[in-house]
Amino acid sequence: MTDRITIRRPDDWHVHFRDGAMMAACAPHTARVFARAIAMPNLVPPVLTARDAAAYRDRLRAAAPGLEPLMTCYLTDETDPDDVEAGFRDGIFAALKLYPAHATTNAAAGVTDLRRIGRVLERAERIGLPLSMHGEEVDPDIDIFDREAVFVDRRLGPLTRSFPGLKMILEHLTTVVAVEFVRATFPQVAGTITAHHLEVTRTDMLGHGMRPDLYCMPVAKTERDRRAVRAAAVSGEPCYFLGSDSAPHPLAKKRAVPAAAGIFTAPNALEIYATVFDEEGALDRLEAFASLNGARHYGREPNEGTVTLERQPWTVPPETPVAGPEERIPNYRGGETLPWRVVG
Ligand code: DOR
Ligand code: ZN
């Protein structure tokens, strides 16, 4: 039995760091393990321009020394292709982020109609800037459990054909349909996989009392879907890579009605992935998933350093404290014991 594993330093290709006191509380948890992290732009107000992104990047660097934040441009109907290109050429933007309007937390300013961003996508295709997306259909007639599959069929399929040279990332895969679509369209489209979607089903969320701590967007799906997502992650195939979608919310907002969507996994994300890979007998593929595949898809070199995990049970603290009025963030699997621990 393997009790210790060393991999190249990993990257997290999807993180919500927030801002201010929340950012100060959260970002060091990501910096503890990951070298680079894609910083999602759904702040209030959102990160809309290269100038917004550069300022946010500087705040992140100050909050988490040692972490290289990679910035994204929050697409709206009004996004200016020239600003996007300038931000890319200045090394500020690593990707565009598409939120269909109202698809999730702080997505009200997102894109109302994909035709409105045609010029931006053309430009991104031409200059080699990837498009990352929250792939859920927002048509109110679509059942919440079908949002991802319908987006893939109605929006993403046509997008890949309209912009064949545009590199894309379908974020947080949760369904058989999304897993298969990514496999079939790679290398144009790759997919990130969260730690929590490897573990949680909708039955966990709703079947034994309602669990807002397990509520996120896209919502967890069936056991069959979870198995497909797990199999994809541990396959080591280059089209799937680590994006935790760690999304902190203050405890009061997670307990409110309606409850905020998002699960905070930064304090234990890599440990959860390692646990899942171990359960699946695939620890030898953790490095590809966590440290190699994402960098390659984003056209970057893998990191130089390493991270070591050991089989050494530890208990996840229930909460992450936050200075000021927001007080504390519930941690994913807080209070539970995990078998793997990052030791160096
Ligand atoms: O559950 C989610 N929370 N999904 C998202 O896409 C956004 C995130 C957040 O920002 O809280
Ligand atoms: Zn997210």
Coordinates of C-alpha atoms and ligand atoms in Angstrom, one line a residue:
M1 CA 0.0 0.0 0.0
T2 CA 1.3 3.5 -0.9
D3 CA 1.5 5.7 2.1
R4 CA 3.4 8.6 0.7
I5 CA 3.2 10.3 -2.7
T6 CA 5.1 13.3 -4.1
I7 CA 3.8 15.1 -7.2
R8 CA 4.8 18.2 -9.0
R9 CA 3.3 21.2 -7.5
P10 CA -0.3 21.4 -8.6
D11 CA -2.5 24.2 -9.9
D12 CA -6.1 25.0 -9.2
W13 CA -7.8 26.1 -12.4
H14 CA -11.0 27.4 -10.8
V15 CA -11.1 29.2 -7.5
H16 CA -13.4 31.9 -5.9
F17 CA -11.2 34.1 -3.7
R18 CA -13.7 37.0 -3.1
D19 CA -12.2 40.2 -1.8
G20 CA -11.3 42.1 1.4
A21 CA -11.5 40.1 4.6
M22 CA -12.9 37.0 2.8
M23 CA -10.0 37.0 0.4
A24 CA -7.5 37.4 3.3
A25 CA -9.1 34.4 5.0
C26 CA -9.3 32.1 2.0
A27 CA -6.4 32.8 -0.4
P28 CA -3.7 31.5 1.9
H29 CA -5.4 28.1 1.9
T30 CA -5.0 27.8 -1.8
A31 CA -1.4 29.2 -1.6
R32 CA -0.5 26.4 0.9
V33 CA -0.7 23.8 -1.8
F34 CA -1.2 25.3 -5.3
A35 CA 1.3 27.3 -7.3
R36 CA -1.1 28.9 -9.7
A37 CA -4.9 29.5 -9.4
I38 CA -7.4 30.8 -11.8
A39 CA -9.2 33.6 -9.9
M40 CA -12.9 33.7 -10.8
P41 CA -14.2 37.2 -11.6
N42 CA -17.7 37.1 -10.1
L43 CA -17.0 39.7 -7.4
V44 CA -19.4 42.5 -6.5
P45 CA -18.9 44.4 -8.7
P46 CA -17.4 41.9 -11.2
V47 CA -13.9 42.0 -12.7
L48 CA -14.9 43.4 -16.1
T49 CA -11.8 45.0 -17.6
A50 CA -8.0 44.5 -17.8
R51 CA -7.6 47.3 -15.3
D52 CA -10.0 45.7 -12.8
A53 CA -8.2 42.4 -13.2
A54 CA -4.7 43.9 -12.7
A55 CA -5.9 45.6 -9.5
Y56 CA -7.5 42.4 -8.2
R57 CA -4.4 40.4 -9.1
D58 CA -2.3 42.8 -7.0
R59 CA -4.7 42.5 -4.0
L60 CA -4.5 38.7 -4.4
R61 CA -0.7 38.7 -4.5
A62 CA -0.6 40.7 -1.3
A63 CA -3.1 38.4 0.4
A64 CA -1.4 35.2 -0.6
P65 CA 2.3 35.6 -1.2
G66 CA 3.8 32.8 -3.3
L67 CA 0.5 32.2 -5.2
E68 CA 0.4 33.2 -8.8
P69 CA -3.1 34.3 -9.5
L70 CA -4.3 33.9 -13.1
M71 CA -6.9 36.4 -14.0
T72 CA -10.2 36.0 -15.9
C73 CA -12.4 38.5 -17.7
Y74 CA -16.1 38.4 -16.7
L75 CA -17.9 38.5 -20.0
T76 CA -20.9 40.7 -20.3
D77 CA -22.9 41.8 -23.4
E78 CA -20.7 44.9 -23.4
T79 CA -17.2 43.4 -23.2
D80 CA -14.8 45.3 -25.4
P81 CA -12.6 43.1 -27.6
D82 CA -9.8 45.7 -27.7
D83 CA -9.6 45.7 -23.9
V84 CA -9.6 41.9 -23.8
E85 CA -6.8 41.8 -26.3
A86 CA -4.8 44.5 -24.5
G87 CA -5.2 42.6 -21.2
F88 CA -4.1 39.4 -22.8
R89 CA -1.0 41.0 -24.4
D90 CA -0.1 42.6 -21.1
G91 CA -0.1 39.2 -19.4
I92 CA -3.1 40.1 -17.3
F93 CA -5.9 37.9 -18.7
A94 CA -5.4 34.1 -18.7
A95 CA -8.9 33.4 -19.8
L96 CA -12.4 34.7 -20.5
K97 CA -15.2 33.6 -18.2
L98 CA -18.6 33.1 -19.5
Y99 CA -21.5 33.1 -17.0
P100 CA -24.9 32.9 -18.7
A101 CA -26.8 35.8 -17.1
H102 CA -28.2 34.7 -13.7
A103 CA -26.7 31.2 -13.9
T104 CA -25.2 31.3 -10.5
T105 CA -23.8 33.5 -7.6
N106 CA -23.1 37.0 -8.8
A107 CA -23.9 36.1 -12.4
A108 CA -26.6 38.8 -12.9
A109 CA -24.3 40.8 -15.2
G110 CA -23.4 37.8 -17.3
V111 CA -24.2 37.2 -21.0
T112 CA -27.8 37.3 -22.0
D113 CA -27.3 36.0 -25.6
L114 CA -24.2 34.4 -26.9
R115 CA -24.5 36.4 -30.2
R116 CA -23.6 39.5 -28.1
I117 CA -20.1 38.2 -27.5
G118 CA -19.4 37.0 -31.0
R119 CA -16.8 39.7 -31.6
V120 CA -15.0 39.0 -28.4
L121 CA -14.9 35.3 -29.0
E122 CA -13.6 35.9 -32.6
R123 CA -10.8 38.0 -31.1
A124 CA -10.1 35.4 -28.4
E125 CA -9.9 32.7 -31.1
R126 CA -7.5 34.8 -33.1
I127 CA -5.1 35.8 -30.3
G128 CA -5.2 32.4 -28.5
L129 CA -7.1 33.4 -25.3
P130 CA -9.1 30.4 -23.8
L131 CA -12.8 30.6 -22.9
S132 CA -13.8 29.1 -19.6
M133 CA -17.4 28.7 -19.0
H134 CA -20.1 28.0 -16.4
G135 CA -22.0 25.6 -18.6
E136 CA -25.6 25.7 -17.5
E137 CA -28.7 26.6 -19.5
V138 CA -30.6 29.3 -17.8
D139 CA -33.9 28.9 -19.7
P140 CA -36.5 28.7 -16.8
D141 CA -38.2 25.8 -18.6
I142 CA -35.2 23.6 -18.1
D143 CA -35.1 21.5 -15.0
I144 CA -32.2 22.3 -12.7
F145 CA -30.8 18.8 -13.1
D146 CA -30.8 19.1 -16.9
R147 CA -29.1 22.5 -17.1
E148 CA -25.7 21.2 -17.8
A149 CA -26.7 18.6 -20.4
V150 CA -28.9 21.1 -22.2
F151 CA -26.2 23.8 -22.2
V152 CA -23.8 21.3 -23.8
D153 CA -26.3 20.4 -26.5
R154 CA -27.8 23.8 -27.2
R155 CA -24.9 26.2 -26.6
L156 CA -21.5 24.5 -26.4
G157 CA -21.9 22.2 -29.4
P158 CA -22.7 25.2 -31.7
L159 CA -19.9 27.3 -30.0
T160 CA -17.3 24.7 -30.9
R161 CA -18.4 24.7 -34.5
S162 CA -18.6 28.5 -34.8
F163 CA -15.2 29.0 -33.2
P164 CA -13.2 25.9 -34.1
G165 CA -9.9 27.6 -33.1
L166 CA -11.1 28.8 -29.7
K167 CA -9.8 26.8 -26.8
M168 CA -12.4 26.2 -24.2
I169 CA -12.8 24.8 -20.6
L170 CA -16.2 23.5 -19.5
E171 CA -15.9 24.0 -15.8
H172 CA -17.1 21.7 -13.0
L173 CA -18.3 18.7 -14.9
T174 CA -21.2 17.0 -13.2
T175 CA -22.8 14.7 -15.7
V176 CA -22.2 11.7 -18.0
V177 CA -23.1 14.0 -20.9
A178 CA -20.5 16.7 -20.1
V179 CA -17.8 14.1 -19.4
E180 CA -18.5 12.4 -22.8
F181 CA -18.7 15.7 -24.6
V182 CA -15.3 16.8 -23.4
R183 CA -13.7 13.5 -24.2
A184 CA -15.1 13.7 -27.7
T185 CA -14.2 17.4 -28.4
F186 CA -10.7 17.5 -26.8
P187 CA -8.3 19.1 -27.5
Q188 CA -10.6 22.0 -28.3
V189 CA -12.6 21.6 -25.1
A190 CA -11.2 20.3 -21.8
G191 CA -13.1 20.0 -18.5
T192 CA -12.3 20.8 -14.8
I193 CA -13.6 18.6 -12.0
T194 CA -14.2 19.7 -8.4
A195 CA -13.4 17.7 -5.3
H196 CA -16.9 17.8 -4.0
H197 CA -18.5 16.6 -7.3
L198 CA -16.3 13.5 -6.9
E199 CA -18.0 12.7 -3.6
V200 CA -21.5 14.2 -3.5
T201 CA -24.8 13.2 -5.2
R202 CA -28.1 14.9 -5.1
T203 CA -29.3 12.2 -2.7
D204 CA -26.5 13.2 -0.3
M205 CA -27.8 16.8 -0.7
L206 CA -31.5 16.2 -0.4
G207 CA -32.2 12.6 0.6
H208 CA -31.4 12.6 4.3
G209 CA -32.5 16.1 5.3
M210 CA -31.7 19.1 3.2
R211 CA -28.0 19.9 3.3
P212 CA -27.2 23.5 2.2
D213 CA -23.6 22.8 3.0
L214 CA -23.6 20.5 0.0
Y215 CA -25.4 23.0 -2.2
C216 CA -23.5 24.5 -5.1
M217 CA -24.0 25.3 -8.8
P218 CA -24.0 23.1 -10.8
V219 CA -25.9 21.0 -8.3
A220 CA -24.7 17.5 -7.6
K221 CA -26.3 14.9 -9.8
T222 CA -27.0 11.2 -9.7
E223 CA -24.8 8.4 -8.5
R224 CA -24.4 7.3 -12.2
D225 CA -23.1 10.8 -13.0
R226 CA -20.8 10.9 -10.0
R227 CA -19.3 7.6 -11.1
A228 CA -18.7 9.0 -14.6
V229 CA -17.1 12.2 -13.2
R230 CA -14.9 10.1 -10.9
A231 CA -13.8 7.7 -13.7
A232 CA -12.9 10.7 -15.8
A233 CA -10.8 12.3 -13.1
V234 CA -8.9 9.2 -12.2
S235 CA -8.4 8.2 -15.8
G236 CA -5.5 10.7 -16.1
E237 CA -6.7 11.5 -19.6
P238 CA -5.4 14.9 -20.7
C239 CA -8.9 16.4 -21.2
Y240 CA -9.7 16.4 -17.5
F241 CA -8.0 18.4 -14.8
L242 CA -8.3 19.9 -11.3
G243 CA -10.5 23.0 -10.7
S244 CA -11.8 22.9 -7.2
D245 CA -14.5 25.7 -7.6
S246 CA -13.8 26.4 -4.0
A247 CA -16.5 29.0 -3.3
P248 CA -16.6 30.4 0.3
H249 CA -19.7 31.9 1.8
P250 CA -20.2 33.1 5.4
L251 CA -22.0 30.6 7.5
A252 CA -25.1 32.9 7.9
K253 CA -25.5 33.0 4.1
K254 CA -25.2 29.2 3.8
R255 CA -27.9 28.9 6.4
A256 CA -30.2 31.6 5.0
V257 CA -33.3 31.0 2.9
P258 CA -32.5 30.9 0.1
A259 CA -29.1 29.4 0.9
A260 CA -26.0 30.6 -1.0
A261 CA -24.6 28.2 -3.6
G262 CA -21.0 27.3 -3.2
I263 CA -18.7 24.9 -1.2
F264 CA -15.5 26.0 0.4
T265 CA -12.9 23.3 -0.3
A266 CA -9.6 25.3 -0.3
P267 CA -8.5 24.0 3.2
N268 CA -8.6 20.3 2.0
A269 CA -9.1 20.2 -1.7
L270 CA -5.9 18.3 -2.6
E271 CA -6.4 15.9 0.3
I272 CA -9.9 15.1 -1.0
Y273 CA -8.7 14.5 -4.5
A274 CA -5.9 12.2 -3.2
T275 CA -8.4 10.3 -1.1
V276 CA -10.6 9.7 -4.2
F277 CA -7.7 8.7 -6.4
D278 CA -6.5 6.3 -3.6
E279 CA -10.0 4.8 -3.3
E280 CA -10.0 4.2 -7.1
G281 CA -6.5 2.7 -7.0
A282 CA -5.2 5.6 -9.2
L283 CA -2.7 7.5 -7.1
D284 CA -0.2 7.2 -9.9
R285 CA -2.5 9.4 -12.0
L286 CA -3.0 12.2 -9.5
E287 CA -0.1 14.1 -10.8
A288 CA -1.4 14.2 -14.4
F289 CA -4.8 15.4 -13.2
A290 CA -3.6 17.9 -10.6
S291 CA -0.3 19.2 -12.0
L292 CA 0.1 18.5 -15.8
N293 CA -3.1 18.4 -17.8
G294 CA -4.4 21.9 -16.9
A295 CA -1.1 23.6 -17.6
R296 CA -0.9 21.9 -21.0
H297 CA -4.4 23.0 -21.9
Y298 CA -3.7 26.6 -20.9
G299 CA -0.4 26.5 -22.8
R300 CA 1.8 26.8 -19.8
E301 CA 4.8 24.8 -18.4
P302 CA 4.2 22.6 -15.3
N303 CA 5.5 23.9 -12.0
E304 CA 9.0 23.1 -10.8
G305 CA 8.5 22.4 -7.1
T306 CA 6.7 19.4 -5.5
V307 CA 4.1 18.6 -2.9
T308 CA 4.1 15.5 -0.7
L309 CA 1.1 13.8 0.8
E310 CA 1.1 11.1 3.4
R311 CA -1.5 8.7 4.7
Q312 CA -1.8 10.4 8.0
P313 CA -5.4 10.9 9.3
W314 CA -6.3 14.5 10.4
T315 CA -9.5 16.2 11.3
V316 CA -10.7 19.1 9.1
P317 CA -11.5 22.2 11.2
P318 CA -15.2 22.9 11.0
E319 CA -14.8 26.5 10.0
T320 CA -12.4 29.1 8.6
P321 CA -12.4 32.3 10.7
V322 CA -12.8 35.7 8.9
A323 CA -11.9 39.0 10.4
G324 CA -14.8 41.5 10.7
P325 CA -18.5 41.1 10.4
E326 CA -18.6 38.0 8.1
E327 CA -17.0 35.9 10.9
R328 CA -16.6 32.4 9.6
I329 CA -16.9 30.1 6.6
P330 CA -18.0 26.5 6.9
N331 CA -15.3 24.1 5.5
Y332 CA -16.3 21.3 3.3
R333 CA -16.3 18.1 5.4
G334 CA -15.4 20.2 8.5
G335 CA -15.1 18.1 11.6
E336 CA -14.5 14.9 9.6
T337 CA -11.3 12.9 9.5
L338 CA -9.5 12.6 6.1
P339 CA -6.9 9.9 5.5
W340 CA -4.4 11.9 3.4
R341 CA -2.5 15.0 4.5
V342 CA -0.2 17.4 2.8
V343 CA 3.1 17.2 4.6
G344 CA 5.5 19.2 2.5
Ligands
DOR1 O1 -21.8 27.1 -6.4 C1 -21.3 28.0 -6.9 N1 -20.8 29.0 -6.3 N2 -21.2 27.9 -8.3 C2 -20.7 29.0 -9.0 O2 -20.6 28.9 -10.2 C3 -20.3 30.2 -8.3 C4 -19.9 29.9 -6.9 C5 -19.8 31.2 -6.1 O3 -19.3 32.2 -6.6 O4 -20.2 31.1 -4.9
ZN2 ZN -17.1 28.6 -9.8

